């Protein structure tokens, strides 16, 4: 029996490849970075995926065409002037194997020198560049920075593997398709590739053109100066900047990218300039990608794209993803939200890549397929996070990546995969009977990026776990609520019952400057007064300068005091423990600065200050949570609070009575999943019938209705 | 033997009064609120202090002259409009025994209605007032506030005692001397008083004219809506506001006082309008006070003033205090900094009032002279805090307050006072031999108020203990360093070695908007580069909008990240434990957002992030402490850090080797004080000689040099 499963093949391990392909019912065999497929594998009757990273592996051509290296803006560390002339060696502090100065004629006009003490641009006539240094006519004891264009000479993934994993392969450069002549070369390269790879059925793009931003420093005590998986910092070049000016009528400056040395982290409220640049580059990436996809289609092959390291410009939720003509999207998944991120994209085939990858060590550096590793347990742990999300939205395909030979000696992993694949099939079949039931409320997540950042912030969970919203998304990924993503500019969809604004003050997730808009407050206030539930988590709607720090304080019934109300009294309150709303093992971290606005909010939990409150507002309500972090009972607590705020009840049909067990109701059956590693009993009701199960640790059971 | 000591007498307890006067060597007997002195006491050969609160006890006249009640601006709680017309009952939420609406012809022009959603003033033609309510032409779902002038009908101390201590005496109103006719009445009252009180030698003003701001709410769950001991909110009336316009050429508005409902807490960065108003009212208070003092002096009596509850306008550090002609300043002292506050004022006599007062319960509500109370222990505890400050700067007189009869049955208190008064004398005598030695460094405290708020924030320690600076001041009050107070506008005094900026972001103590000034940064940067030590505690120099959040980050070598650098790498560091710099029992609370700027700062302590760092900068240095709170070893830690940063040494001549014992070196002897309640041994060196002691708990010993 074959299923929709992609196995990484490995030349030299033909019998293992074919044996596991059979055991796991693979229909596709793929190559991976660093593996090859032999003729024996290629001719064994499987579909073949071939991996291409369009911007790597072009060293010979780039060496002949140095203008087609990638570039970015860098800003020096601020330097204090001690006299009236200040000299700054501009690459100081940067990793010079990654960067070199671009002082070419079309780059220099984009350089800027700033007085950072006054935050003022220094006129071009007040500084000069020569031999790697900028000399500035300075005001003594002020600080200055130089922002300049730098070539990048070492593709970051290659650089990382060489530096961290001691690779000794050729150091790869990265190709920029934007400058004149580069795209012609690349298209011809693809034509040649297709001609020379007749056995490949699917070309799997490992990223498109531009890496996530990763600025390295010279000092090993602080090697990674800036890292952002969704940033567009690495997409610039003078040619593109000039074209932007033609298209948008204004010129972007270095400062638009370096932003006082803070750069453009996705977590921060984006500027108009950043959004315009993203739109501009996105359009370019799509049209250039389409040219390559057309070549692949013309050769009778399919084109899939891998959404992970270097997906900048791909933007599966831009509303334009389909323009590239991809036949499938592949996403590696540690977490439930990543499965949802993949599942809702408008593309014919959705495929997830399970973790752990077949590598000796995992991303965090812990052993997986090497001594001390427990890859079977790892696989089950990831699966439990992902499974609950798969129950909510169908994914067609799954697969593995890495070196298949590494699985030898890890029978626990082989067995874990047997179980995972069987459950994956079971879930797929249930979806074929129709979508699972969703419960009221329908939830909208409100943040600065809106739909563009549906089901993600900017990377994997462990890379963004300092942000509350990713915890909320991970919890929601397996809850039986419809979830949509809206920006501050969007209208509120008619059918939304709850709007969640969750994040740290000034972040894109909380909204920062977007709250400087009375019309937004009016709209949300009216919507709540008419029956909506506005949920604030952390520092929602936070913006300095108004009578309250939380702009939605009047709806939430709570505000945060950053010292402006240090002399104001605090309302006394009692904690109203609503029965069965918070699981016994659930805890929430209080803040020290939560205050009740008018004393009317019901306090459901508190620790020195209120940490969960519900405030009636007109026909609707405001629900506030001081924090939200995944952990014991957290998903269940969020589910109960959302239900309670929207309906007044803490449970509903189709909801499990055990916080460790979740339920999904399909037309063909009621599914119970045990998210804990211990045996659990659980019950739920549906349309007048009672269902109950006893499940082993991590167990799953489908009861026919 | 008589000493300079003021005893509260009590009619009906003549023999106790005279017995304790003799035992404690009193030279003065005083009355207190609620006590009278009988002829027997008045004629016993003691000087007599008589307490007068110039604004209370004028009920009959005020009832005939209602325009001479005191006033203030109030701002309603924001109310959300649900239609195009919004009606707000403006006293809703306020304690209506305290406030009534002033809708008189000269008051109404000062009222304002604000759209708080847009933070915009509503034109006067868009709202109208009638019968206690304001009706507004509103934009639906925006929030509005009304700011209005309110009469105050119940003096706050009287109100507090009635409400809290169930007083049933007449409810006192408070007299405003500003309106026409009021001052003439008050002067005549003082003339009469002097004529009818021939036995009184000293008139002790209990405050001057205006109370600290204390806005009460109608709901007992939040009775004290706003409380600020140094605020000028309660000094307004239309006549004064009109005169201000004449004097300053611009009109103050309600918003200048209510500031979006946040009012003008002393802890916040003051506006120019607030500072102008303080200057205006201060000038008025001084000139009106001088008229009363002249009457007292004309009657052959002295005038002292008590700096505590209602000292608004008195401003002992304005540089104009002497203009009032007071002969003495009295300050009640819980803490060392309050003794220093009193001691440095330019006035002939400085007198401190010991705690506990002779009241049944203390300010915190715990019993003192009532069952369960331990007033002797309380007295010693306060004394230990105050004693170390008295060693640094002389105070001439001391005294007690309250009901002397309450001391009966508390022999522990009587004995504690014996000991305290003997030590007070010893310290006074040492000062007579010359000032104690001070060590390098000389310290300047830098904040928005500068010298005006020398040795205080705005009240007692327990009222401001959420602010780091008060902990710093209390520690410094007993350390052998000269301390001065400078504002952001002052020049740096030539002889200052260390500048401390300590406080929460946006506070007057950290400086907030004052840091929006490149010249200030330049000045401090140059001063540090030339050898100064800039000490930042908490959120020093914090201001959003620049490349660093701490504007002195380049000097400190650390910055605070509020999320703008969420994608930036963090420097790895080792903790350099400098020997003997931090007492073993000292702990410091780390912050979660401290980051090293360039990795060069030495980290002396850390807990997840650096909590104490020293950064070389030119010939000087930046010293950063993430927090500072009094507690075990805290004063000693601060002393050592300041010495180390300024001199490179962690000890010096004249410094004790035991963190619990402090030393002061006078021309006539070396004083050791034990600040702990356990026996301690300590040593110190001075000019080549070694001194050592063994002290009982709280002990003090003077070794002759």
Coordinates of C-alpha atoms in Angstrom, one line a residue, chain A residues 77-78 80 82 116-119 139-143 145 219-222 224-228 260-263 265-268 458 467 504-505 517-519 521-523 525-526 529-530 545-548 551 554 562-573 596-601 617, chain B residues 77-78 80 82 116-119 139-143 145 219-222 224-228 260-263 265-268 458 467 504-505 517-519 521-523 525-526 529-530 545-548 551 554 562-573 596-601 617:
Chain A
X77 CA 28.2 50.6 16.3
X78 CA 27.8 54.2 17.5
X80 CA 31.7 58.8 20.5
X82 CA 36.3 63.1 21.4
X116 CA 22.9 59.6 17.0
X117 CA 23.0 61.9 20.0
X118 CA 20.7 64.3 18.2
X119 CA 19.4 61.7 15.9
X139 CA 30.7 67.8 17.4
X140 CA 32.8 66.6 20.3
X141 CA 31.2 64.0 22.6
X142 CA 28.4 63.2 20.3
X143 CA 28.0 59.7 18.9
X145 CA 27.1 55.9 13.0
X219 CA 33.4 38.7 18.2
X220 CA 32.5 35.2 19.1
X221 CA 31.0 36.5 22.3
X222 CA 28.3 38.1 20.2
X224 CA 24.8 36.8 15.8
X225 CA 24.3 40.6 15.8
X226 CA 20.8 40.4 14.2
X227 CA 18.6 37.5 13.2
X228 CA 15.1 37.8 11.7
X260 CA 19.0 53.6 14.4
X261 CA 20.8 50.3 14.3
X262 CA 17.6 48.5 15.4
X263 CA 16.9 47.2 11.8
X265 CA 12.6 43.1 13.0
X266 CA 9.2 41.6 12.1
X267 CA 8.2 41.8 15.7
X268 CA 8.2 45.6 15.5
X458 CA 8.7 35.0 12.1
X467 CA 6.4 36.7 22.4
X504 CA 4.2 43.4 24.0
X505 CA 3.9 47.2 23.9
X517 CA -6.1 56.3 15.5
X518 CA -9.4 57.4 17.1
X519 CA -11.4 55.7 14.3
X521 CA -10.9 52.8 18.9
X522 CA -14.4 53.9 17.9
X523 CA -14.8 50.9 15.6
X525 CA -15.6 50.1 21.0
X526 CA -18.8 50.0 19.0
X529 CA -20.8 47.5 22.8
X530 CA -22.8 45.6 20.2
X545 CA 0.5 59.6 25.2
X546 CA -3.2 59.1 26.0
X547 CA -5.2 59.1 29.2
X548 CA -4.8 55.3 29.5
X551 CA -6.1 52.3 24.4
X554 CA -12.3 51.3 28.8
X562 CA 4.0 52.7 33.9
X563 CA 4.4 55.2 36.7
X564 CA 2.1 57.9 35.5
X565 CA -0.5 56.8 38.1
X566 CA 2.0 56.2 40.9
X567 CA 0.0 58.5 43.1
X568 CA -3.4 57.2 42.2
X569 CA -5.3 54.8 44.4
X570 CA -5.9 51.2 43.5
X571 CA -9.3 49.6 43.5
X572 CA -9.7 46.8 46.0
X573 CA -11.2 43.7 44.5
X596 CA -8.6 48.3 37.5
X597 CA -9.9 51.4 35.7
X598 CA -13.3 51.8 37.3
X599 CA -13.4 48.8 39.6
X600 CA -16.2 47.0 37.6
X601 CA -14.1 44.3 36.0
X617 CA -19.1 46.4 28.1
Chain B
X77 CA -13.7 59.4 34.8
X78 CA -13.8 59.1 31.0
X80 CA -18.0 56.4 26.5
X82 CA -23.1 55.6 22.8
X116 CA -10.0 61.5 25.3
X117 CA -10.1 59.0 22.4
X118 CA -8.5 61.7 20.1
X119 CA -7.1 63.6 23.0
X139 CA -18.9 61.4 18.4
X140 CA -20.4 58.0 19.2
X141 CA -18.1 55.5 20.9
X142 CA -15.5 58.0 21.8
X143 CA -14.7 58.8 25.5
X145 CA -14.0 63.9 30.3
X219 CA -16.4 54.3 46.6
X220 CA -14.8 52.9 49.7
X221 CA -13.1 50.3 47.5
X222 CA -11.0 53.1 46.1
X224 CA -8.0 57.8 47.8
X225 CA -8.1 58.6 44.1
X226 CA -5.0 60.7 44.1
X227 CA -2.5 61.5 46.8
X228 CA 0.7 63.6 46.4
X260 CA -5.5 63.5 31.1
X261 CA -6.7 62.6 34.6
X262 CA -3.1 61.7 35.7
X263 CA -2.7 65.0 37.6
X265 CA 2.4 63.9 40.6
X266 CA 5.8 65.0 41.8
X267 CA 7.3 61.8 40.6
X268 CA 6.5 62.7 37.0
X458 CA 7.5 63.8 48.2
X467 CA 10.9 54.6 43.9
X504 CA 12.0 54.7 36.7
X505 CA 11.7 55.7 33.1
X517 CA 18.6 67.3 24.7
X518 CA 21.9 66.6 22.9
X519 CA 23.7 69.3 24.9
X521 CA 24.4 64.2 26.7
X522 CA 27.5 66.0 25.4
X523 CA 28.1 67.6 28.7
X525 CA 29.8 62.5 28.2
X526 CA 32.6 65.0 28.2
X529 CA 35.5 61.1 29.5
X530 CA 37.5 63.6 31.6
X545 CA 13.0 57.4 20.3
X546 CA 16.8 57.2 20.1
X547 CA 19.2 54.5 19.1
X548 CA 19.5 53.4 22.7
X551 CA 20.6 57.9 26.6
X554 CA 27.4 54.6 25.7
X562 CA 12.1 47.1 25.5
X563 CA 11.6 44.8 22.5
X564 CA 13.2 47.0 19.9
X565 CA 16.3 44.7 20.0
X566 CA 14.3 41.4 20.3
X567 CA 16.2 40.1 17.3
X568 CA 19.6 41.3 18.3
X569 CA 22.2 39.0 19.8
X570 CA 23.3 39.3 23.4
X571 CA 26.9 39.6 24.5
X572 CA 28.2 36.7 26.5
X573 CA 29.9 37.8 29.7
X596 CA 25.5 45.0 27.2
X597 CA 26.1 47.6 24.4
X598 CA 29.6 46.7 23.2
X599 CA 30.5 43.9 25.5
X600 CA 33.2 45.9 27.3
X601 CA 31.5 46.6 30.6
X617 CA 34.9 55.5 29.6

